[in-house]
mmCIF file of C-alpha atoms in Angstrom:
data_model
loop_
_atom_site.group_PDB
_atom_site.id
_atom_site.type_symbol
_atom_site.label_atom_id
_atom_site.label_comp_id
_atom_site.label_asym_id
_atom_site.label_seq_id
_atom_site.Cartn_x
_atom_site.Cartn_y
_atom_site.Cartn_z
ATOM 1 C CA MET S 1 -8.412 -17.050 -1.663
ATOM 2 C CA GLN S 2 -6.081 -16.599 -4.039
ATOM 3 C CA ARG S 3 -8.368 -14.391 -6.965
ATOM 4 C CA PHE S 4 -4.446 -13.172 -7.240
ATOM 5 C CA ALA S 5 -1.944 -15.886 -8.463
ATOM 6 C CA GLY S 6 0.044 -14.197 -11.026
ATOM 7 C CA ARG S 7 -1.042 -11.491 -11.030
ATOM 8 C CA VAL S 8 0.200 -7.981 -10.356
ATOM 9 C CA ALA S 9 -0.973 -5.222 -9.101
ATOM 10 C CA LEU S 10 -0.347 -1.090 -8.754
ATOM 11 C CA ILE S 11 -1.778 1.185 -5.653
ATOM 12 C CA THR S 12 -1.169 4.202 -5.484
ATOM 13 C CA GLY S 13 -1.007 6.579 -2.561
ATOM 14 C CA ALA S 14 -0.170 2.741 -0.405
ATOM 15 C CA SER S 15 2.327 3.641 2.541
ATOM 16 C CA ARG S 16 -0.722 3.747 5.276
ATOM 17 C CA GLY S 17 -4.358 4.150 5.043
ATOM 18 C CA ILE S 18 -6.942 2.636 2.725
ATOM 19 C CA GLY S 19 -4.208 1.113 0.053
ATOM 20 C CA PHE S 20 -2.000 -0.415 2.951
ATOM 21 C CA ALA S 21 -5.377 -1.915 3.968
ATOM 22 C CA VAL S 22 -5.543 -2.588 -0.274
ATOM 23 C CA ALA S 23 -1.901 -3.981 -0.687
ATOM 24 C CA GLN S 24 -2.246 -5.193 2.434
ATOM 25 C CA ARG S 25 -5.023 -7.947 0.825
ATOM 26 C CA LEU S 26 -3.988 -7.982 -2.584
ATOM 27 C CA VAL S 27 -0.799 -9.896 -1.558
ATOM 28 C CA SER S 28 -3.030 -12.491 1.261
ATOM 29 C CA GLU S 29 -5.030 -13.380 -2.151
ATOM 30 C CA GLY S 30 -1.748 -14.272 -4.426
ATOM 31 C CA ALA S 31 -0.915 -10.757 -5.794
ATOM 32 C CA SER S 32 2.175 -8.823 -6.471
ATOM 33 C CA VAL S 33 1.990 -5.727 -5.850
ATOM 34 C CA VAL S 34 3.806 -2.451 -6.346
ATOM 35 C CA VAL S 35 3.027 0.479 -3.817
ATOM 36 C CA THR S 36 3.589 4.227 -3.989
ATOM 37 C CA GLY S 37 3.213 7.223 -2.485
ATOM 38 C CA ARG S 38 4.936 10.945 -1.916
ATOM 39 C CA ASP S 39 6.923 9.921 2.174
ATOM 40 C CA GLU S 40 9.805 7.741 1.605
ATOM 41 C CA ALA S 41 10.408 5.786 4.726
ATOM 42 C CA ALA S 42 6.625 5.388 5.447
ATOM 43 C CA LEU S 43 7.470 3.311 2.479
ATOM 44 C CA GLU S 44 10.369 1.334 2.101
ATOM 45 C CA ALA S 45 7.857 0.006 5.532
ATOM 46 C CA ALA S 46 5.692 -0.565 4.293
ATOM 47 C CA VAL S 47 7.101 -3.176 2.002
ATOM 48 C CA ALA S 48 9.025 -4.187 4.783
ATOM 49 C CA GLU S 49 5.599 -5.723 6.093
ATOM 50 C CA LEU S 50 4.107 -6.334 2.978
ATOM 51 C CA GLY S 51 6.956 -8.377 1.670
ATOM 52 C CA GLU S 52 9.754 -7.953 0.203
ATOM 53 C CA GLU S 53 9.168 -11.186 -1.832
ATOM 54 C CA ARG S 54 6.178 -9.687 -3.248
ATOM 55 C CA ALA S 55 6.286 -6.134 -2.563
ATOM 56 C CA SER S 56 8.312 -2.726 -4.144
ATOM 57 C CA GLY S 57 7.541 1.109 -3.784
ATOM 58 C CA VAL S 58 7.976 3.407 -5.275
ATOM 59 C CA ALA S 59 7.998 7.015 -3.724
ATOM 60 C CA GLY S 60 6.839 10.288 -5.857
ATOM 61 C CA LYS S 61 4.263 12.720 -6.193
ATOM 62 C CA ALA S 62 1.076 10.996 -7.459
ATOM 63 C CA ASP S 63 0.369 13.771 -10.375
ATOM 64 C CA ASP S 64 3.812 13.684 -11.463
ATOM 65 C CA THR S 65 3.607 12.179 -15.057
ATOM 66 C CA ALA S 66 7.334 10.901 -15.318
ATOM 67 C CA HIS S 67 6.113 9.308 -11.554
ATOM 68 C CA GLN S 68 3.574 7.583 -12.488
ATOM 69 C CA ALA S 69 5.365 6.257 -16.321
ATOM 70 C CA ALA S 70 8.411 5.185 -14.016
ATOM 71 C CA ALA S 71 6.276 3.035 -11.410
ATOM 72 C CA VAL S 72 4.071 1.341 -13.962
ATOM 73 C CA VAL S 73 8.355 0.083 -16.169
ATOM 74 C CA HIS S 74 8.745 -1.253 -12.558
ATOM 75 C CA ALA S 75 5.590 -3.136 -11.917
ATOM 76 C CA VAL S 76 6.463 -3.991 -15.582
ATOM 77 C CA GLU S 77 10.103 -4.533 -15.391
ATOM 78 C CA ARG S 78 9.693 -6.542 -10.551
ATOM 79 C CA PHE S 79 7.313 -8.709 -12.103
ATOM 80 C CA GLY S 80 6.897 -9.429 -15.325
ATOM 81 C CA GLY S 81 3.229 -6.738 -16.077
ATOM 82 C CA LEU S 82 0.875 -5.189 -14.699
ATOM 83 C CA ASP S 83 -2.746 -6.678 -14.211
ATOM 84 C CA HIS S 84 -4.561 -3.879 -11.790
ATOM 85 C CA LEU S 85 -4.275 -0.056 -11.137
ATOM 86 C CA VAL S 86 -6.432 0.981 -7.878
ATOM 87 C CA ASN S 87 -6.121 5.201 -8.405
ATOM 88 C CA ASN S 88 -5.674 5.725 -4.046
ATOM 89 C CA ALA S 89 -3.911 8.272 -3.966
ATOM 90 C CA GLY S 90 -6.511 11.704 -2.729
ATOM 91 C CA ILE S 91 -5.618 15.293 -0.989
ATOM 92 C CA ASN S 92 -7.392 17.984 0.373
ATOM 93 C CA PRO S 93 -5.695 21.001 1.932
ATOM 94 C CA ALA S 94 -8.667 22.322 1.445
ATOM 95 C CA TYR S 95 -11.374 23.272 4.172
ATOM 96 C CA GLY S 96 -14.585 25.255 4.568
ATOM 97 C CA PRO S 97 -16.632 27.118 1.674
ATOM 98 C CA LEU S 98 -16.229 27.295 -1.568
ATOM 99 C CA ALA S 99 -16.152 30.571 -1.749
ATOM 100 C CA GLY S 100 -13.489 31.921 0.474
ATOM 101 C CA ILE S 101 -11.058 28.284 -0.823
ATOM 102 C CA ASP S 102 -7.657 29.415 -2.671
ATOM 103 C CA LEU S 103 -7.790 28.919 -6.015
ATOM 104 C CA ASP S 104 -4.950 27.089 -6.441
ATOM 105 C CA ALA S 105 -5.647 24.553 -3.903
ATOM 106 C CA ALA S 106 -8.669 23.333 -5.673
ATOM 107 C CA ARG S 107 -6.166 23.481 -9.195
ATOM 108 C CA LYS S 108 -4.051 20.499 -6.687
ATOM 109 C CA ILE S 109 -7.126 18.598 -4.967
ATOM 110 C CA LEU S 110 -8.046 17.736 -9.380
ATOM 111 C CA GLU S 111 -4.610 17.105 -9.923
ATOM 112 C CA VAL S 112 -3.958 14.943 -8.015
ATOM 113 C CA ASN S 113 -8.093 13.195 -7.566
ATOM 114 C CA VAL S 114 -9.468 13.495 -10.889
ATOM 115 C CA ILE S 115 -5.802 14.586 -13.691
ATOM 116 C CA GLY S 116 -3.478 12.072 -11.687
ATOM 117 C CA ALA S 117 -6.753 9.487 -11.682
ATOM 118 C CA LEU S 118 -6.863 10.053 -15.749
ATOM 119 C CA GLY S 119 -3.099 9.658 -15.890
ATOM 120 C CA TRP S 120 -2.052 6.492 -14.046
ATOM 121 C CA THR S 121 -5.064 5.079 -15.786
ATOM 122 C CA ARG S 122 -3.772 6.161 -19.966
ATOM 123 C CA VAL S 123 0.274 4.923 -18.623
ATOM 124 C CA ALA S 124 -1.072 1.424 -17.145
ATOM 125 C CA ALA S 125 -3.201 0.586 -19.827
ATOM 126 C CA ALA S 126 -0.685 1.306 -22.009
ATOM 127 C CA THR S 127 1.040 -1.796 -20.867
ATOM 128 C CA GLY S 128 -1.736 -3.987 -22.983
ATOM 129 C CA ARG S 129 -2.351 -6.450 -19.968
ATOM 130 C CA LEU S 130 -4.819 -4.482 -17.738
ATOM 131 C CA LYS S 131 -7.925 -5.789 -17.056
ATOM 132 C CA SER S 132 -8.985 -3.651 -14.151
ATOM 133 C CA VAL S 133 -9.368 0.029 -12.687
ATOM 134 C CA VAL S 134 -10.592 0.610 -8.882
ATOM 135 C CA ASN S 135 -11.312 4.325 -7.676
ATOM 136 C CA MET S 136 -11.258 5.536 -4.800
ATOM 137 C CA ALA S 137 -13.714 8.306 -4.754
ATOM 138 C CA SER S 138 -15.767 8.701 -1.393
ATOM 139 C CA ILE S 139 -19.540 9.430 -0.156
ATOM 140 C CA ALA S 140 -18.453 13.280 -0.148
ATOM 141 C CA GLY S 141 -19.011 13.307 -4.400
ATOM 142 C CA THR S 142 -22.716 11.640 -4.430
ATOM 143 C CA ALA S 143 -24.117 15.175 -2.737
ATOM 144 C CA SER S 144 -22.873 18.030 -0.699
ATOM 145 C CA SER S 145 -19.936 17.774 1.759
ATOM 146 C CA PRO S 146 -20.217 21.018 4.133
ATOM 147 C CA GLY S 147 -16.720 21.833 5.208
ATOM 148 C CA ILE S 148 -14.783 19.289 2.130
ATOM 149 C CA ALA S 149 -16.912 20.929 -0.478
ATOM 150 C CA PHE S 150 -14.131 20.940 -2.781
ATOM 151 C CA TYR S 151 -13.026 17.920 -2.514
ATOM 152 C CA GLY S 152 -16.233 16.328 -2.437
ATOM 153 C CA VAL S 153 -16.599 18.499 -6.256
ATOM 154 C CA SER S 154 -14.210 16.101 -7.239
ATOM 155 C CA LYS S 155 -14.493 13.191 -6.256
ATOM 156 C CA ALA S 156 -17.830 13.887 -8.268
ATOM 157 C CA ALA S 157 -15.969 14.081 -11.439
ATOM 158 C CA LEU S 158 -13.362 11.409 -10.093
ATOM 159 C CA ILE S 159 -16.562 9.072 -10.233
ATOM 160 C CA ASN S 160 -17.803 10.447 -13.108
ATOM 161 C CA LEU S 161 -14.557 9.422 -15.329
ATOM 162 C CA THR S 162 -15.111 6.177 -13.657
ATOM 163 C CA GLU S 163 -18.032 6.060 -15.789
ATOM 164 C CA GLN S 164 -16.877 7.721 -18.798
ATOM 165 C CA LEU S 165 -13.128 4.633 -18.704
ATOM 166 C CA ALA S 166 -15.747 2.289 -18.136
ATOM 167 C CA GLU S 167 -16.862 3.019 -21.920
ATOM 168 C CA GLU S 168 -14.359 3.736 -23.349
ATOM 169 C CA LEU S 169 -11.087 0.818 -22.230
ATOM 170 C CA ALA S 170 -14.474 -1.933 -22.630
ATOM 171 C CA PRO S 171 -14.014 -4.557 -23.096
ATOM 172 C CA ALA S 172 -10.695 -5.170 -22.038
ATOM 173 C CA VAL S 173 -10.541 -3.087 -18.691
ATOM 174 C CA ARG S 174 -13.239 -2.647 -16.308
ATOM 175 C CA VAL S 175 -12.607 1.184 -13.785
ATOM 176 C CA ASN S 176 -15.166 1.025 -11.244
ATOM 177 C CA ALA S 177 -14.907 3.116 -8.296
ATOM 178 C CA LEU S 178 -15.768 2.228 -4.570
ATOM 179 C CA ALA S 179 -16.904 5.613 -2.653
ATOM 180 C CA PRO S 180 -16.809 5.314 1.149
ATOM 181 C CA ALA S 181 -17.262 7.214 4.318
ATOM 182 C CA VAL S 182 -14.912 8.555 7.624
ATOM 183 C CA ILE S 183 -12.647 5.284 7.294
ATOM 184 C CA LYS S 184 -10.649 5.865 10.989
ATOM 185 C CA SER S 185 -7.433 7.039 9.291
ATOM 186 C CA ARG S 186 -4.267 9.725 9.281
ATOM 187 C CA PHE S 187 -6.688 11.946 6.015
ATOM 188 C CA SER S 188 -9.884 11.790 7.755
ATOM 189 C CA LYS S 189 -8.704 12.414 11.523
ATOM 190 C CA ALA S 190 -10.111 15.902 11.321
ATOM 191 C CA LEU S 191 -13.586 14.532 10.564
ATOM 192 C CA TYR S 192 -13.691 12.206 14.167
ATOM 193 C CA GLU S 193 -10.534 12.803 16.222
ATOM 194 C CA GLY S 194 -12.484 13.657 19.791
ATOM 195 C CA ARG S 195 -15.744 13.387 18.807
ATOM 196 C CA GLU S 196 -16.207 9.771 17.293
ATOM 197 C CA GLU S 197 -19.130 8.297 19.354
ATOM 198 C CA GLN S 198 -21.517 11.620 17.831
ATOM 199 C CA ALA S 199 -19.802 10.784 14.400
ATOM 200 C CA ALA S 200 -20.755 7.585 14.166
ATOM 201 C CA ALA S 201 -24.259 7.415 15.310
ATOM 202 C CA ALA S 202 -24.538 8.632 12.453
ATOM 203 C CA TYR S 203 -24.106 5.434 10.696
ATOM 204 C CA PRO S 204 -26.484 2.429 10.335
ATOM 205 C CA LEU S 205 -23.761 0.084 11.710
ATOM 206 C CA ALA S 206 -23.248 2.331 14.169
ATOM 207 C CA ARG S 207 -18.957 2.095 13.736
ATOM 208 C CA LEU S 208 -16.694 4.244 12.176
ATOM 209 C CA GLY S 209 -14.863 2.803 9.356
ATOM 210 C CA VAL S 210 -11.214 1.399 8.362
ATOM 211 C CA PRO S 211 -9.008 0.576 6.605
ATOM 212 C CA GLU S 212 -10.041 -3.269 5.938
ATOM 213 C CA ASP S 213 -13.449 -2.573 5.182
ATOM 214 C CA VAL S 214 -12.866 -1.096 1.876
ATOM 215 C CA ALA S 215 -10.042 -3.353 1.052
ATOM 216 C CA GLY S 216 -12.178 -6.309 1.372
ATOM 217 C CA PRO S 217 -14.701 -4.691 -1.838
ATOM 218 C CA ALA S 218 -11.522 -3.281 -3.595
ATOM 219 C CA ALA S 219 -10.184 -7.006 -4.007
ATOM 220 C CA PHE S 220 -13.629 -7.987 -5.007
ATOM 221 C CA LEU S 221 -14.190 -4.971 -7.689
ATOM 222 C CA LEU S 222 -10.091 -6.158 -9.079
ATOM 223 C CA SER S 223 -11.060 -9.021 -9.643
ATOM 224 C CA GLU S 224 -12.960 -12.336 -12.323
ATOM 225 C CA ASP S 225 -15.766 -12.258 -8.966
ATOM 226 C CA ALA S 226 -16.869 -8.798 -9.877
ATOM 227 C CA ALA S 227 -16.250 -9.948 -14.228
ATOM 228 C CA TRP S 228 -19.181 -8.344 -15.399
ATOM 229 C CA VAL S 229 -19.943 -5.014 -13.536
ATOM 230 C CA THR S 230 -18.180 -1.858 -14.589
ATOM 231 C CA GLY S 231 -18.674 1.912 -15.041
ATOM 232 C CA GLN S 232 -19.952 1.385 -11.481
ATOM 233 C CA THR S 233 -19.715 3.401 -7.885
ATOM 234 C CA LEU S 234 -19.832 1.071 -4.975
ATOM 235 C CA LEU S 235 -20.589 2.301 -1.013
ATOM 236 C CA VAL S 236 -18.991 1.973 1.717
ATOM 237 C CA ASP S 237 -20.688 4.035 3.777
ATOM 238 C CA GLY S 238 -21.654 1.699 7.156
ATOM 239 C CA GLY S 239 -25.676 2.310 5.771
ATOM 240 C CA ALA S 240 -25.351 5.837 5.918
ATOM 241 C CA GLY S 241 -26.032 6.711 2.139
ATOM 242 C CA ALA S 242 -29.341 4.906 3.633
ATOM 243 C CA ARG S 243 -30.022 7.334 5.695
ATOM 244 C CA ARG S 244 -30.074 10.105 2.966
ATOM 245 C CA SER S 245 -33.247 12.528 2.963
ATOM 246 C CA TRP S 246 -33.682 13.280 -1.112
#
């Protein structure tokens, strides 16, 4: 399928992991992509693997408004416009109960995971060509999440932000979110390293997710196949939600 032929997408936090897998999927379906990330060397490697004729990288911090503006301008200048945005960049520098969280760390989590996503969406929508946005939330934002509690708070806020933006930007722009469970990547390694079999037992599909498991749903929500879908959050959780007791 070439659902994204002639389309341009910007994916934040895409030098590796889920963001990179989404970029790969979109390129495979015809898109040109701009990928962002903090590590310039990792970003250059990602672009080389994606193919420099169809991919370009802009290094910077996801919550830096100047970087957001520069990356969007780069997409327009390099590829002629911007049709799709994936707000994938996220951080979690704080573990443990909320009673002990460092408030500066909490503020930084919100700056990147929530306010950053809002900033990217605003500057992308201002180009006048944007068609769809996917925000990378988390299953942690749908229920209490011991150990990563404030990360869950930020992702719950991102889910609500998705709904608000879907209302405000309609009908020109569709805004949806994905809420993955544990995906095998460097970002989430602390949640399963040394105990992967035990961690996987929590999922009816009997394994942890991999970045490609998220890339497919992201491509669907960005594409015209989801033309009548907005304001939704899709769980990508290996069936974990089906086992939750309410």
